[in-house]
CSV table of C-alpha atoms in Angstrom, one decimal:
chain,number,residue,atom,x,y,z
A,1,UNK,CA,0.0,0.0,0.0
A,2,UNK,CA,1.6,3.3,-1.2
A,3,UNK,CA,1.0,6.0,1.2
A,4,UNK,CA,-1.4,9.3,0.4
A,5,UNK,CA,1.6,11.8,-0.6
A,6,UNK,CA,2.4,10.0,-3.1
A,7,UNK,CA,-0.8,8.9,-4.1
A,8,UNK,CA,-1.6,12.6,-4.6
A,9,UNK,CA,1.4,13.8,-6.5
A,10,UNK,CA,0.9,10.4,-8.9
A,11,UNK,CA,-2.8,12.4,-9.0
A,12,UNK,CA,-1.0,15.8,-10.1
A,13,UNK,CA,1.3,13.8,-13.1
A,14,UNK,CA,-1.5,12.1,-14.6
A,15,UNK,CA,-3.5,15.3,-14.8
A,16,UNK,CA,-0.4,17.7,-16.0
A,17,UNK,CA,0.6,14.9,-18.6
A,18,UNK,CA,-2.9,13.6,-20.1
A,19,UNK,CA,-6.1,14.7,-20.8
A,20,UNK,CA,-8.4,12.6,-18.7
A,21,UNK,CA,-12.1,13.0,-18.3
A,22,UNK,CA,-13.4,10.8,-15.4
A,23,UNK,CA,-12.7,9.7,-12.3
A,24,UNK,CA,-13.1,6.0,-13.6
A,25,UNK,CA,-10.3,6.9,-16.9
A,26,UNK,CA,-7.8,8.3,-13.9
A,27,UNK,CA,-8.7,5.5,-11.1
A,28,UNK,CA,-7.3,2.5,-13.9
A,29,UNK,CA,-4.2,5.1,-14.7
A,30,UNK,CA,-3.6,5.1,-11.1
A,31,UNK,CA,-3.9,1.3,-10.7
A,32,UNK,CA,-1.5,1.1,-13.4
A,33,UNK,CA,1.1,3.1,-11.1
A,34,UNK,CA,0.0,0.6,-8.3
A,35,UNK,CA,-2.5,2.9,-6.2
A,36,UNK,CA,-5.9,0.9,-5.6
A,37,UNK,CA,-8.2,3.8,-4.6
A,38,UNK,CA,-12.3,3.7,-4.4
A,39,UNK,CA,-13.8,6.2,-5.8
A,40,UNK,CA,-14.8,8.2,-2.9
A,41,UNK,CA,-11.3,8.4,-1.9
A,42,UNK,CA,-10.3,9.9,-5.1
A,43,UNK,CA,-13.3,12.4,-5.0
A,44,UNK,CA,-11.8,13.2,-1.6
A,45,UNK,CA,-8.5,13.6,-3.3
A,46,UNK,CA,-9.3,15.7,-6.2
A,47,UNK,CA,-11.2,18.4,-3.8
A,48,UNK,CA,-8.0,18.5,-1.4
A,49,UNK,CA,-6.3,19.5,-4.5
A,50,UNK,CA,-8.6,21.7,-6.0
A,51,UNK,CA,-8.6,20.1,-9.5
A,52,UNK,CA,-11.5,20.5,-11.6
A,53,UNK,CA,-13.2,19.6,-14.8
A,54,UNK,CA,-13.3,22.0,-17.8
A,55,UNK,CA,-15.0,21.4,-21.1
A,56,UNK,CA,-13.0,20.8,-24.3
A,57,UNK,CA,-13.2,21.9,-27.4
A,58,UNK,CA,-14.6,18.5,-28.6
A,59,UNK,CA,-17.5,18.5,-26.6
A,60,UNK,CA,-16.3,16.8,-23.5
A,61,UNK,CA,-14.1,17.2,-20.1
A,62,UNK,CA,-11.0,17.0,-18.6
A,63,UNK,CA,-9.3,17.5,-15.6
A,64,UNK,CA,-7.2,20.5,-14.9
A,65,UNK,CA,-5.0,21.7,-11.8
A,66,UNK,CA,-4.7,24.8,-10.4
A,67,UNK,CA,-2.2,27.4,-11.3
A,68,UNK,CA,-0.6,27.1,-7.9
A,69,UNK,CA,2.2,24.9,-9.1
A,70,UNK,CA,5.2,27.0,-6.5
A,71,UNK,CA,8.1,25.3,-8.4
A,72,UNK,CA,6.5,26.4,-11.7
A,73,UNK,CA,5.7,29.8,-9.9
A,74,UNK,CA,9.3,30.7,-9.0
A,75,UNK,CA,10.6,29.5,-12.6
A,76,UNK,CA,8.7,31.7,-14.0
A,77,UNK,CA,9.5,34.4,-11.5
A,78,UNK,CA,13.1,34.2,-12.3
A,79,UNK,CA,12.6,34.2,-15.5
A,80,UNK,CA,13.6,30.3,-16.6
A,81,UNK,CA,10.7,29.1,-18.9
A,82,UNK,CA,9.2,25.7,-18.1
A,83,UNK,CA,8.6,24.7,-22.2
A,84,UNK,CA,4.7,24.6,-22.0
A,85,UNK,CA,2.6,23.5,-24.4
A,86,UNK,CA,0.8,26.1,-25.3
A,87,UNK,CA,1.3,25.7,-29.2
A,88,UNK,CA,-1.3,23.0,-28.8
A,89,UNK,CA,-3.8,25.7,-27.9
A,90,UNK,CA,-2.7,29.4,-29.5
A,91,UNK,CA,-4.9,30.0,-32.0
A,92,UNK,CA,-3.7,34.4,-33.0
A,93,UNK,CA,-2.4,37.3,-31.7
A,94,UNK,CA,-3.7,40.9,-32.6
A,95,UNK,CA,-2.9,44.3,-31.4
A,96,UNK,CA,-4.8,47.2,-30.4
A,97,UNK,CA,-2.7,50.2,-29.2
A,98,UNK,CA,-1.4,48.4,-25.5
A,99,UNK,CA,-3.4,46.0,-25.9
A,100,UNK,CA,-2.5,42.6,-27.4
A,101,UNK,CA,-5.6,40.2,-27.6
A,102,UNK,CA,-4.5,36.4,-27.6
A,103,UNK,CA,-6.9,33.9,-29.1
A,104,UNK,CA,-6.7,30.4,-27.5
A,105,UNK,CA,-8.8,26.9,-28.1
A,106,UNK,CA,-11.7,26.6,-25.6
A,107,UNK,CA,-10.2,26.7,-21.6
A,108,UNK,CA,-7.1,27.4,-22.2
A,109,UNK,CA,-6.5,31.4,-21.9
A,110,UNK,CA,-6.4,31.4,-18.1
A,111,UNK,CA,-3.2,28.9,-17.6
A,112,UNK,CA,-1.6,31.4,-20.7
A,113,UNK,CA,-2.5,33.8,-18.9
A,114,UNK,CA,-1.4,33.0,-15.4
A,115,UNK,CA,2.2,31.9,-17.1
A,116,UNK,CA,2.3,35.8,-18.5
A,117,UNK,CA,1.7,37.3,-15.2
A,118,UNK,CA,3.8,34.8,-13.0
A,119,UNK,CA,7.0,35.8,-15.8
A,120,UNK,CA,6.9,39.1,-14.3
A,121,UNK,CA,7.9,40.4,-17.5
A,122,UNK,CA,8.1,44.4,-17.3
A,123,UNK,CA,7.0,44.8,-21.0
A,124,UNK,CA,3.5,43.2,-19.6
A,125,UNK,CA,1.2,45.3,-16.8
A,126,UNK,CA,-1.2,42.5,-16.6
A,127,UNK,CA,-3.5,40.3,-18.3
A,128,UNK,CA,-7.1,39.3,-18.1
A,129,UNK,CA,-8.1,35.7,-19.2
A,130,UNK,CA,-12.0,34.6,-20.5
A,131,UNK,CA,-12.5,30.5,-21.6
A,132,UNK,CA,-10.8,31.3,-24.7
A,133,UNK,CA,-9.1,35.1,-24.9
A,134,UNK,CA,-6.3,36.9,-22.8
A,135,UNK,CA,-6.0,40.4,-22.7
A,136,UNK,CA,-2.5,41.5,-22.6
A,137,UNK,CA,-1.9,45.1,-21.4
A,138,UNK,CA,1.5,46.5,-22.3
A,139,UNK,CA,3.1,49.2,-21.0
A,140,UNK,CA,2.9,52.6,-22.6
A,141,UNK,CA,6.3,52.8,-24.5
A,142,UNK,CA,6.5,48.9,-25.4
A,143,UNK,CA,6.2,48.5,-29.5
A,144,UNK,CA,4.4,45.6,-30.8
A,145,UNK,CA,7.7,44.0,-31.8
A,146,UNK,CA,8.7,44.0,-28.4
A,147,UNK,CA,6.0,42.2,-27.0
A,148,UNK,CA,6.0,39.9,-29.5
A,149,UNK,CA,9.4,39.0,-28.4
A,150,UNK,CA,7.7,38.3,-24.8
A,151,UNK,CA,5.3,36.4,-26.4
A,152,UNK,CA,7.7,33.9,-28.4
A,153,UNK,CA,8.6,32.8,-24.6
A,154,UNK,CA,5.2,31.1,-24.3
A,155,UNK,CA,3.6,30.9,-28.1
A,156,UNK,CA,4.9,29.3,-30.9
A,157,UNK,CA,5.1,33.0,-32.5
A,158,UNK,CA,8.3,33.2,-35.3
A,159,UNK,CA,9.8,36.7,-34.9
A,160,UNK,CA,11.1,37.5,-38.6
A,161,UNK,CA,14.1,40.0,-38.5
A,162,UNK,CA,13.6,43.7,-39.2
């Protein structure tokens, strides 16, 4: 019998490196990784850490965690990049004055977003995330070019010479 630490941080890799859907899909992952759990101790699990259900662009759900990740939060702080996959999800980029507006697939603006603001980039003020749009706002004497180069840290944007 593994114990409930690890049990719980099995919980968080499963959900940070697949898209699953049910409680049943990630109870027979975890069995595969040797934790036997019923399902009232994995609902017990999920609600001690905070992971919930969002819907997909395909019409059904899937498990996300948090943005509370402190390793990932004082990586970004400092300015090292954990290589997210947000190609998967970027969909455009547009400007408007200090404004950039960045299109995402379905639920996935508000972990983009949350990786902008935890970078602590000074080109960046702040952002505001829907379901699928994040609202960058730049400071006043950043160029468009410049926060493109931000950008390229977290989408796959291609910066062409000038």
């Amino acid at each position: 019998m593994k114990n409930k630490k690890s049990r719980l941080q099995q919980i968080v890799e499963l959900i940070n490196n697949n898209c699953i859907g049910s409680q049943e899909e990630l109870s027979k992952m975890l069995s595969t990784k040797g934790f036997m759990v019923t399902q009232a101790t994995l609902s017990r699990d999920l609600k001690m850490l905070r992971i919930t259900k969002v819907a997909t662009d395909t019409g059904g759900y899937m498990y996300i965690i948090p943005d509370s990740n402190n390793i990932q939060d004082k990586l970004l702080q400092s300015g090292q990049m954990i290589q997210k996959n947000h190609s998967a999800s970027f969909v455009s980029i547009n400007f408007s004055h200090n404004i950039a507006v960045i299109k995402t697939r379905n639920g996935y603006a508000s972990g983009l977003a949350y990786d902008i603001d935890m970078s602590k980039t000074p080109e960046i003020l702040g952002t505001i995330a829907g379901a699928d749009t994040v609202f960058a706002i730049l400071r006043e004497d950043v160029t468009h070019e410049q926060a493109l180069q931000v950008f390229a840290k977290f989408l796959p944007i291609t910066i062409e010479p000038i």
